[in-house]
Coordinates of C-alpha atoms in Angstrom, one line a residue:
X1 CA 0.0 0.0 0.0
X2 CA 1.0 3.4 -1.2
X3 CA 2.2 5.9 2.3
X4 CA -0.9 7.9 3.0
X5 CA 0.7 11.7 1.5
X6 CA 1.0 14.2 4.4
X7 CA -1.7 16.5 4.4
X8 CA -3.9 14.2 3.6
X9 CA -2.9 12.3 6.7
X10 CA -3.5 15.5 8.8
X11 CA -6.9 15.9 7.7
X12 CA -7.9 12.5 8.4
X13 CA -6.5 12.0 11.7
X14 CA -7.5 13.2 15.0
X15 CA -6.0 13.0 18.8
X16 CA -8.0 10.1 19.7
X17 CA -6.9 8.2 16.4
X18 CA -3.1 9.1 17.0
X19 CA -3.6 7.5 20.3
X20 CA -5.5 4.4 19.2
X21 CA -3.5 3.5 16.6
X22 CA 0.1 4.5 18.0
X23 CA -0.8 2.0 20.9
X24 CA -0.4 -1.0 18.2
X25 CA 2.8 0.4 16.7
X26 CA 4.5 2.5 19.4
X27 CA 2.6 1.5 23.0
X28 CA 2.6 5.3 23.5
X29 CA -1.6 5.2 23.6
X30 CA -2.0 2.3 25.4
X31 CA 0.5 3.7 27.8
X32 CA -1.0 7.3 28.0
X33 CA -4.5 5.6 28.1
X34 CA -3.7 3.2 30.9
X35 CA -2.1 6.2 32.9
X36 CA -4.8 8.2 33.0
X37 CA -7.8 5.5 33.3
X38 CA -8.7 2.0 34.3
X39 CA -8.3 -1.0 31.9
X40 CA -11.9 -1.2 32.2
X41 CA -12.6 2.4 31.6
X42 CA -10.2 2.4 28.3
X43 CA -12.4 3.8 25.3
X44 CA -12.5 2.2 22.6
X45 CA -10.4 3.2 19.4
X46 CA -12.2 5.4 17.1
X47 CA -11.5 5.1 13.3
X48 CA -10.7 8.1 11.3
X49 CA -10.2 6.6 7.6
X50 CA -12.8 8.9 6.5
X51 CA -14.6 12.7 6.4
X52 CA -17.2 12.1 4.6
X53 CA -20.2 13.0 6.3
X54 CA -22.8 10.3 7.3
X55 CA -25.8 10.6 4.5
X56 CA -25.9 7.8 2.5
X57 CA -25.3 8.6 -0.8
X58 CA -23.3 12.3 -0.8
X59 CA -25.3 14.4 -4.0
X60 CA -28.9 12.2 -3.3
X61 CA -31.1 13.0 -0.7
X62 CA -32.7 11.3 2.2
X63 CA -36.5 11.9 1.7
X64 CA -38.3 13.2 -1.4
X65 CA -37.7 17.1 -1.3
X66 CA -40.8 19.1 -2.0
X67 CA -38.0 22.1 -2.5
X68 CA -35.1 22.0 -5.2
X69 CA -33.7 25.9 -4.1
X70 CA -33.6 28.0 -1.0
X71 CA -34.3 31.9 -1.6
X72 CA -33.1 33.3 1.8
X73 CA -34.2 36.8 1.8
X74 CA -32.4 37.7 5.2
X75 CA -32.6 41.3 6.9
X76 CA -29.8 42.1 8.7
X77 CA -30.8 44.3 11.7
X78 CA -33.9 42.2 12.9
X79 CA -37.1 44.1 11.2
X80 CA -39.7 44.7 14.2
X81 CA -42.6 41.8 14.1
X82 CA -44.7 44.2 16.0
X83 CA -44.6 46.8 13.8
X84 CA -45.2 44.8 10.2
X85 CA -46.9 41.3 10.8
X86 CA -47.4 40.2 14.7
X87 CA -50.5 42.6 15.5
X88 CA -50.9 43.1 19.1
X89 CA -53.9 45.7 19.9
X90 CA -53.2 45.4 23.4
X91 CA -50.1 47.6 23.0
X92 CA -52.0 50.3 20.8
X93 CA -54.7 49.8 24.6
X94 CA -51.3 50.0 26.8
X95 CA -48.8 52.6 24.9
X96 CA -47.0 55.1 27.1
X97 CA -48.1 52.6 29.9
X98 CA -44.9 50.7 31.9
X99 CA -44.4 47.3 30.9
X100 CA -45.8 45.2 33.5
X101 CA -43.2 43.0 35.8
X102 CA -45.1 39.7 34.9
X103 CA -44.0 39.9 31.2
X104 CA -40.4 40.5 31.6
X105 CA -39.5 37.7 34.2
X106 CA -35.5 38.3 34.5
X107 CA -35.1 38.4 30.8
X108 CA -31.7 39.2 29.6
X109 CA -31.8 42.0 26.7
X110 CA -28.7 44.0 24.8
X111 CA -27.2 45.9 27.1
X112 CA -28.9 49.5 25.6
X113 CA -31.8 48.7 27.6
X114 CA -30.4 46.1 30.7
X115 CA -33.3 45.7 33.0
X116 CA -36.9 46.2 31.2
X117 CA -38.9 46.6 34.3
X118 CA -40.6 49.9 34.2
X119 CA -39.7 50.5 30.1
X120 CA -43.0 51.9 28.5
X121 CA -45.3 50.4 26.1
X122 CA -44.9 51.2 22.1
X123 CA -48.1 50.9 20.1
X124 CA -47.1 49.7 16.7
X125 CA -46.9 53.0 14.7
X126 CA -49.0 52.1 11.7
X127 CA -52.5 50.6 11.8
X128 CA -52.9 46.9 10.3
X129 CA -55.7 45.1 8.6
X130 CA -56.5 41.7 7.7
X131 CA -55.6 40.7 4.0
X132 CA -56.6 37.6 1.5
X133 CA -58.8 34.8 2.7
X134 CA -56.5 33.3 5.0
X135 CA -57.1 36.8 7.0
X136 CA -53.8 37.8 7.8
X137 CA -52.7 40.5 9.9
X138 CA -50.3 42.9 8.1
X139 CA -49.1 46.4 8.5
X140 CA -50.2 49.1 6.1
X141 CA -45.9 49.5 5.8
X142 CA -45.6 46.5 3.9
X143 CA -48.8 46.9 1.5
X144 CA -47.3 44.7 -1.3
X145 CA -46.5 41.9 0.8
X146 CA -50.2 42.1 2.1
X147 CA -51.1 41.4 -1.5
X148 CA -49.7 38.1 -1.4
X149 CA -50.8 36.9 2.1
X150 CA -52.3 33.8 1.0
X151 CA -49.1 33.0 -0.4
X152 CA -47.3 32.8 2.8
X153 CA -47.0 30.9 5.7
X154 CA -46.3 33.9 8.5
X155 CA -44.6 32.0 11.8
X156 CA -45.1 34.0 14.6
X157 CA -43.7 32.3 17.3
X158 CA -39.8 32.4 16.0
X159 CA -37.2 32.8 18.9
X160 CA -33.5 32.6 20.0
X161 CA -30.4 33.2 21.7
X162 CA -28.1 35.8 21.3
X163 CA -29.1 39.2 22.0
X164 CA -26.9 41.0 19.7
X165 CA -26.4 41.2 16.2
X166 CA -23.3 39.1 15.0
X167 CA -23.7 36.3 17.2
X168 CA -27.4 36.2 16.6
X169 CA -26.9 36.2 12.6
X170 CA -24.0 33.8 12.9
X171 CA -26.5 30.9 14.7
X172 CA -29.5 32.0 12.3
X173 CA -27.4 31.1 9.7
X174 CA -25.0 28.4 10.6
X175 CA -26.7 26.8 13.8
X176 CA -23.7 28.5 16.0
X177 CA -23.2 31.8 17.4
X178 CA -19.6 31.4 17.2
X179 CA -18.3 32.4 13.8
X180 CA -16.4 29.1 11.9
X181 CA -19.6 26.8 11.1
X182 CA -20.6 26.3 8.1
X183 CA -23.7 28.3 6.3
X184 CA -27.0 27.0 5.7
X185 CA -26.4 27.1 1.8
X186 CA -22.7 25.5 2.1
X187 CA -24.7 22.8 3.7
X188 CA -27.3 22.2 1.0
X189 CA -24.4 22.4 -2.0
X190 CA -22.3 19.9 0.1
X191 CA -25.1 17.7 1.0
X192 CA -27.2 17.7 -2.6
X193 CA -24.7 19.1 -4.7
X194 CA -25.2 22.0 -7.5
X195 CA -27.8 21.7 -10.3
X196 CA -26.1 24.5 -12.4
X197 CA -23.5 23.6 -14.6
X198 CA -22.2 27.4 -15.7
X199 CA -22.6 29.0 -11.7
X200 CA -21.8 28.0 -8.2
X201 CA -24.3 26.6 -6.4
X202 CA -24.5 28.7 -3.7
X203 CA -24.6 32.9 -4.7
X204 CA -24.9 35.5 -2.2
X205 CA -25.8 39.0 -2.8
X206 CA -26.1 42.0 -0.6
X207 CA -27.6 45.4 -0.1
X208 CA -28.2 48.2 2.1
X209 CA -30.7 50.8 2.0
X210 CA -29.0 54.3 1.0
X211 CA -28.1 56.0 3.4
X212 CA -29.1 54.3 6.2
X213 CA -27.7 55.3 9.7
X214 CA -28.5 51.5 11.0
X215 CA -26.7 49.0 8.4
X216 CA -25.0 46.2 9.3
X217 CA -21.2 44.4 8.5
X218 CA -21.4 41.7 5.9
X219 CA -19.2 39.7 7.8
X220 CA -17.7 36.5 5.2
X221 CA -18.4 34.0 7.5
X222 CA -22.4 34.7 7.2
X223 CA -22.1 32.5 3.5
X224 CA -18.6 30.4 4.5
X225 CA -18.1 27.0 4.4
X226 CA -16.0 26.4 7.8
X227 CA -14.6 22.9 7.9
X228 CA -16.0 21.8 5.0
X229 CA -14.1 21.9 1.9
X230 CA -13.8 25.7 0.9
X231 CA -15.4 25.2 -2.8
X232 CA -19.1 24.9 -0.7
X233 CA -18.5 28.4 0.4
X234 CA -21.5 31.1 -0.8
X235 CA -19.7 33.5 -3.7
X236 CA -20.5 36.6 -2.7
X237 CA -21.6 38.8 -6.2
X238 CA -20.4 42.2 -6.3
X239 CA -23.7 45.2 -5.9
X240 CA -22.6 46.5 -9.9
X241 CA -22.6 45.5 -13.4
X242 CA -19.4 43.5 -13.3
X243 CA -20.3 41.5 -10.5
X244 CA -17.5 38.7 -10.4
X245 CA -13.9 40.5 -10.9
X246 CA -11.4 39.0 -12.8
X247 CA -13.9 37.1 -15.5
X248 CA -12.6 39.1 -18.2
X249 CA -9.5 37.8 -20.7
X250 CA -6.6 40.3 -20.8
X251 CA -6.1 41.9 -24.4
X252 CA -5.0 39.5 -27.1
X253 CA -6.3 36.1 -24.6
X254 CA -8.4 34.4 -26.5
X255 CA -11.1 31.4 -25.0
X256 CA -9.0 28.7 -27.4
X257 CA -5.7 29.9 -25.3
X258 CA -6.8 30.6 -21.6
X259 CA -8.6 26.7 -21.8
X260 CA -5.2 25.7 -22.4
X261 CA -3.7 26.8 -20.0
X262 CA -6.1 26.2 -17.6
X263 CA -5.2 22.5 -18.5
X264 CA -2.4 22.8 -17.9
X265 CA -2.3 24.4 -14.7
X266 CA -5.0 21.6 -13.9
X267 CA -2.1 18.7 -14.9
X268 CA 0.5 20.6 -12.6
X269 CA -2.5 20.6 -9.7
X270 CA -3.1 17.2 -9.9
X271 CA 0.5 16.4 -9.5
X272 CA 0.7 18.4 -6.3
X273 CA -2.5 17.1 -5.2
X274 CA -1.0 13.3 -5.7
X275 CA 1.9 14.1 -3.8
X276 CA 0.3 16.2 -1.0
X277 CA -3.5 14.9 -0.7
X278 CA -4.5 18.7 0.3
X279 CA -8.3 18.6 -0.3
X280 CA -8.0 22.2 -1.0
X281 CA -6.1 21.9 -4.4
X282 CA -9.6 20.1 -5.5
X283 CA -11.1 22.8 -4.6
X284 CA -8.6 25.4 -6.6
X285 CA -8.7 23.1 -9.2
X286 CA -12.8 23.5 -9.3
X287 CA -12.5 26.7 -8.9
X288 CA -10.6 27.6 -11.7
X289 CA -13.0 25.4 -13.7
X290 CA -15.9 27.4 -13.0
X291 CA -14.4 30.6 -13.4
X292 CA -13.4 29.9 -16.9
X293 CA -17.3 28.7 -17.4
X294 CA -18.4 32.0 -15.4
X295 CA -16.9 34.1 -18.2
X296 CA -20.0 33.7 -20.2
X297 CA -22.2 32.3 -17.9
X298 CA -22.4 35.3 -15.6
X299 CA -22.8 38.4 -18.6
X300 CA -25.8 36.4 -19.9
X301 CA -27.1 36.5 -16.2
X302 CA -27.2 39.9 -15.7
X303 CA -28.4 41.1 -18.9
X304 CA -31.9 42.1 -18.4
X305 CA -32.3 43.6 -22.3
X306 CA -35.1 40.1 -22.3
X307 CA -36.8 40.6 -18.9
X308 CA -40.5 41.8 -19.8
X309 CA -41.6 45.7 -19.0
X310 CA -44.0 44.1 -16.7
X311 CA -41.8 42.1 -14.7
X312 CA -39.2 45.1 -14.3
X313 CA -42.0 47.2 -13.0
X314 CA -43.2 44.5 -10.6
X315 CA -39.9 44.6 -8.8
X316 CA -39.9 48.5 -8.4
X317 CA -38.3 51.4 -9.4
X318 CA -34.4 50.2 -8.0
X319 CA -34.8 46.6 -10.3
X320 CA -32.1 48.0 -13.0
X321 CA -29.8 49.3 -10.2
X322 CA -27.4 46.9 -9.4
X323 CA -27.1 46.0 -5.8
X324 CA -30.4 47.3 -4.7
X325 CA -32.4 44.9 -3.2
X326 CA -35.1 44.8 -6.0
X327 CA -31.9 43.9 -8.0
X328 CA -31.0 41.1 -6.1
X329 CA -34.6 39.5 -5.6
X330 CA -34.8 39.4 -9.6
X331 CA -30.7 37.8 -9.8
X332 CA -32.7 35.4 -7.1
X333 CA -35.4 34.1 -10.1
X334 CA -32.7 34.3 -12.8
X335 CA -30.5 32.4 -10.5
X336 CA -32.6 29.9 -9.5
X337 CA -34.1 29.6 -13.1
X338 CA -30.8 28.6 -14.1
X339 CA -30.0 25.3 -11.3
X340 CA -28.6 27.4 -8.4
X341 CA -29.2 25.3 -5.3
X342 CA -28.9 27.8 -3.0
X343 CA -29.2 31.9 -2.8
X344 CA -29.0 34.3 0.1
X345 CA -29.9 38.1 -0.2
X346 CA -28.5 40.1 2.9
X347 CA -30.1 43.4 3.0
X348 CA -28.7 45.8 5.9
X349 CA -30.8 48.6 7.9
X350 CA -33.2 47.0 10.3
X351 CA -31.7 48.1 13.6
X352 CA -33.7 50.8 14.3
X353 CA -32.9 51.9 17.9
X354 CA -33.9 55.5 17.2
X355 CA -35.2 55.7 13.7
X356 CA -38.1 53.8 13.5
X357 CA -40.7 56.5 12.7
X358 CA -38.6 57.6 9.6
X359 CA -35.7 54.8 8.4
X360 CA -38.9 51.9 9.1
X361 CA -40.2 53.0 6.1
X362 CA -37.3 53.8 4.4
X363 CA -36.6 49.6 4.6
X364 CA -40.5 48.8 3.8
X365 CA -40.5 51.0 0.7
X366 CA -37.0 49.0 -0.9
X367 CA -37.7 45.5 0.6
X368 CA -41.7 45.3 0.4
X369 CA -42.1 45.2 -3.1
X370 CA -39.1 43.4 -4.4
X371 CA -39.6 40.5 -2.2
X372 CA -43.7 40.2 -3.2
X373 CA -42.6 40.5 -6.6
X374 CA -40.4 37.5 -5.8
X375 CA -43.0 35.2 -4.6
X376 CA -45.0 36.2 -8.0
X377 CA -42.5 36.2 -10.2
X378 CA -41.5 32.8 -9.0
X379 CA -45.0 31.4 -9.3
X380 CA -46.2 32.9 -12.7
X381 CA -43.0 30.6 -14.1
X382 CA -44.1 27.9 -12.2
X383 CA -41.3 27.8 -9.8
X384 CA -42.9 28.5 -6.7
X385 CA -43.3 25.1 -6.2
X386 CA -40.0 24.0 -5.8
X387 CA -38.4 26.9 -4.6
X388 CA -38.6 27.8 -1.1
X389 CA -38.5 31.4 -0.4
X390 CA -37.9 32.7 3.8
X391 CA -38.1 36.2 4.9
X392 CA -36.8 37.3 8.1
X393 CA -34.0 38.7 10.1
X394 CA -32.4 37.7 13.4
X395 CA -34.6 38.3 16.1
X396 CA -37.6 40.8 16.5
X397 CA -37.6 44.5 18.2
X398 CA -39.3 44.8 21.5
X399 CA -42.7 46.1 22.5
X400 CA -41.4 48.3 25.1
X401 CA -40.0 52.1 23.6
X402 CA -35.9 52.8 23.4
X403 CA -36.0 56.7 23.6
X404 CA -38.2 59.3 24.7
X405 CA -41.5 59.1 23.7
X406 CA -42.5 62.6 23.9
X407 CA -40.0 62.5 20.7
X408 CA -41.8 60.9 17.6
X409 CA -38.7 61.3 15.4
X410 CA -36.2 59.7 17.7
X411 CA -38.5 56.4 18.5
X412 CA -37.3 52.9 18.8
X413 CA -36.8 49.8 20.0
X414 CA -34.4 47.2 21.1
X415 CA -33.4 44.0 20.3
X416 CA -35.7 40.8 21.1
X417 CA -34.8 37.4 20.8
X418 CA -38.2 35.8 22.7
X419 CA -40.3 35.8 20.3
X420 CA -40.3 37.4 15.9
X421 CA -41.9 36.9 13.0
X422 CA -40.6 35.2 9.9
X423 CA -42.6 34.4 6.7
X424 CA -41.9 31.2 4.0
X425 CA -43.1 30.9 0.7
X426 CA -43.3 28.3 -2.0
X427 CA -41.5 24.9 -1.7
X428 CA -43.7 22.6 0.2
X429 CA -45.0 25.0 3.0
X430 CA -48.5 25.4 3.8
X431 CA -49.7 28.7 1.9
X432 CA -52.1 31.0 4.0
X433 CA -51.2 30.0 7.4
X434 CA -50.4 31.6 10.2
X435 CA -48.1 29.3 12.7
X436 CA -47.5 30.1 16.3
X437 CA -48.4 33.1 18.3
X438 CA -46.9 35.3 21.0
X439 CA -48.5 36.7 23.9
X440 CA -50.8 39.7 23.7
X441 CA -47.9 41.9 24.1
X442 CA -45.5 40.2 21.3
X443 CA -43.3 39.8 23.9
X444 CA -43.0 35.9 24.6
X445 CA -43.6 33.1 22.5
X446 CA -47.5 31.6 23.6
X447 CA -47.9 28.7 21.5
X448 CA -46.1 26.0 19.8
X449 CA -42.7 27.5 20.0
X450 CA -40.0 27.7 16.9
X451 CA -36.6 27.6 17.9
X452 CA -34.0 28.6 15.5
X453 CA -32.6 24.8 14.8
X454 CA -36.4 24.2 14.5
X455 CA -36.7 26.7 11.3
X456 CA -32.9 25.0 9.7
X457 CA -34.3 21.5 10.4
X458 CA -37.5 22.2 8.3
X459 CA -35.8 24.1 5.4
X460 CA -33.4 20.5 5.1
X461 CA -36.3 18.4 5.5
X462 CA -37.8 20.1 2.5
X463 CA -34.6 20.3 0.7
X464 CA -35.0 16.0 1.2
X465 CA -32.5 16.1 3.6
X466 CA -32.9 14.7 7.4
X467 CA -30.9 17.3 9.4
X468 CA -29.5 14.3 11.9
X469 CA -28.2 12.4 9.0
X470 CA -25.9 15.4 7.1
X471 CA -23.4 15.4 9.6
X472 CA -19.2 16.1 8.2
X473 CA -16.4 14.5 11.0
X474 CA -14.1 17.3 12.1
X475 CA -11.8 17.4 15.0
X476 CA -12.6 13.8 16.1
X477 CA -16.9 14.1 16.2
X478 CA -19.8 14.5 13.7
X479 CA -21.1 17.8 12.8
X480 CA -24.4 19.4 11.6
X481 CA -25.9 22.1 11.2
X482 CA -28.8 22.1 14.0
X483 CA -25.6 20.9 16.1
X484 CA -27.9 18.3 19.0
X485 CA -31.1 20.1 18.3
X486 CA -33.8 20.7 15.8
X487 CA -37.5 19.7 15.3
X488 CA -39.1 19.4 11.9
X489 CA -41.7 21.8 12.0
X490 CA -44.4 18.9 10.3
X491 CA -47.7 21.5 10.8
X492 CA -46.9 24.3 8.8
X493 CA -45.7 21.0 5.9
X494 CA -47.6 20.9 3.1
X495 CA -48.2 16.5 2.6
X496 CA -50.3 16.6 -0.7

């Protein structure tokens, strides 16, 4: 047998392997072992001759998916669920009034407001109606959205963690709130692979309203592909007209000569990687490979000269400015049209700790539209059905004010992690529903709880995947994304 090359080694092998299998060779883990436990205590040795995660057939899934692509449409900031789609009359009743002692219960919040006792009530500062036949509450900010209401499944009973943006984010995203897990998307391309041929299968696009005093980092390890191998990271796409650099031959390149030489530089590769076993020449090797295909894949993308009058208007007036957010929700349908597994639009300006009466609807009028167009879009082309669209940030704004409220301009409120809203579209969820509920106030969750690893192990179960079984073996134990937790949400399923 051929010696194992180096790195490859590395990656493979693990404290608890070294000491299992240097006992048989050297006596150094069986001495170590029997040092510092009885014989009868002595784990067993734990092999490490693979990394491959533990789903059956890596590219297949487990279950049949009702969902082939994920739209994420996340906003960054945490939009306020009592302000757009969690109506609470009881704090129209209570506003200017303190917040009673029985709701807050030792809750920990950022550290803007520390203890809520005594904070005063904030009546949500538009008026809602009921829309469609499901009868949905929603605000009179998002009046596009309310057009589709029986498109959507609006859970009201989301909640989390962390009580700060990053950390928050970072666990909505990759099931941690310590930054080096991998994303939600990396997951899905490394689990089911990539249906497009020409584009990665996991894009990422981001936006922020302009001039926004509330936006939010883009931090790289909101799309990255921690221990997993690097080529199931999100590419992030540039907010302009040339949105992946470096596409472009140099003068006098032509296609005939740069494929040639990206074979050869592919020869010389696969020599290193022979001699080395880094997993992470594949991945450069891959890469290369699909930027070469990118060069014409991603002009024919973002040329709009054959999108429809009607469907530009639908999206708004920012659709043909690149790295708006109406943009980015029509790159989501083009994307999707063309086999990407997995797409995530970040759109900054939601933290509204003293701006809600004026940047609120700043962030309603560029994001209501766009993502309503979306859903329609998406269904008039019949790919609602197998594309599952989620709308939502990282947790929800309090009930109680952060400011003075004798000052209208200067309201807000601060950030909430017991209960938000989030709303799903498409892809095998139950259209028209409302799931969940919080407490008259909106400040706790009342009835059948979602908990963050709740929401990621539904969107894998309708991706076909079975969120216990997609595990990947780093640093000597299994993986996943939900990490030990994680209910499939089966009510709000639709099982036609």
């Amino acid at each position: 047998m051929p010696p194992v090359p180096p790195c490859e080694w590395m990656t493979t092998h693990h404290r608890r392997s070294f000491l299992g299998t240097a006992a048989g060779s050297l006596g150094l883990g069986l001495a170590s072992l029997s040092h510092l436990f009885a014989a009868e205590q002595s784990p067993a040795p734990v092999s490490s001759t693979s990394t491959a995660a533990t789903t059956d057939i890596i590219g297949r899934p487990h279950l049949t998916p009702k969902a082939k692509h994920v739209i994420y449409l996340f906003q960054n900031g945490a939009p306020t669920h009592v302000d757009l789609f969690d109506y609470k009359p009881k704090l129209r009743e209570l506003h200017g009034q303190p917040l009673p002692e029985s709701y807050v219960g030792g809750k920990r919040f950022s550290t803007m407001t520390g203890n809520a006792n005594g904070k005063l009530i904030l009546g949500n500062v538009e008026p809602f109606a009921q829309h469609g036949e499901s009868g949905a509450w929603v605000s009179s900010l998002m009046p596009h959205t309310a057009q589709i209401a029986d498109e959507l499944c609006f859970v009201k009973s989301m909640h989390t963690e962390a009580v700060n943006h990053a950390p928050a984010i970072t666990f909505m995203l990759t099931g941690s709130e310590l930054p080096g897990r991998p994303a939600l998307g990396a997951w899905l391309t490394y689990g089911l692979g990539s249906a497009a041929d020409n584009l990665p299968g996991y894009v990422v696009l981001t936006s922020v309203t302009k001039g926004t005093s509330c936006g939010q980092i883009f931090y790289d390890f909101y799309w990255g592909s921690g221990f997993l191998p690097s080529r199931f990271q999100g590419v992030k796409f540039r907010g302009s007209k040339d949105p992946v650099l470096y596409l472009k031959d140099g003068p006098g390149i032509s296609r005939e000569f740069r494929e040639a030489m990206l074979n050869d530089v592919t020869a010389l590769n696969l020599q290193k990687q022979a001699l080395s076993g880094d997993p992470e020449i594949s991945t450069r090797i891959a890469q290369s490979e699909m930027a070469f295909r990118m060069q014409t894949s991603v002009p024919e993308l973002t040329d709009l000269s054959g999108e429809s009058k009607a469907t530009l208007e639908m999206y708004g007036p920012q659709v043909e400015q690149p790295g708006s957010f109406a943009y980015n929700c029509l790159m989501a349908r083009r994307l999707v049209e063309r086999g990407v597994r997995s797409v995530q639009l970040m759109h900054a300006g939601w933290d509204q700790h003293n701006s809600l009466t004026t940047e609120l609807y700043n962030q309603c009028r560029d994001t209501d539209q766009p993502s309503a167009a979306l859903v329609k879009d998406l269904k008039q082309r019949g790919l609602l059905d197998d594309t599952l669209v989620i709308w939502g940030g990282e947790f929800g704004r309090t009930p109680f004010i952060q400011g003075d409220l004798a000052n209208r301009p200067r309201w807000g409120r601060d950030h909430h992690p017991y209960a938000f809203t989030v709303w799903m579209a498409g892809g095998g969820v139950k259209n028209g529903m409302t799931y969940g509920a919080s407490d008259d106030l909106g400040m706790n969750v009342l009835e059948n709880p979602v908990h963050v690893h709740d929401l990621q192990a539904t969107i894998l179960h309708l991706m076909g995947i079975d969120h216990e079984r997609l595990t990947y073996r780093f640093q000597g134990r299994q993986f996943r994304l939900t990490d030990v937790h994680g209910h499939v949400v089966h009510d709000i399923l639709n099982h036609a």
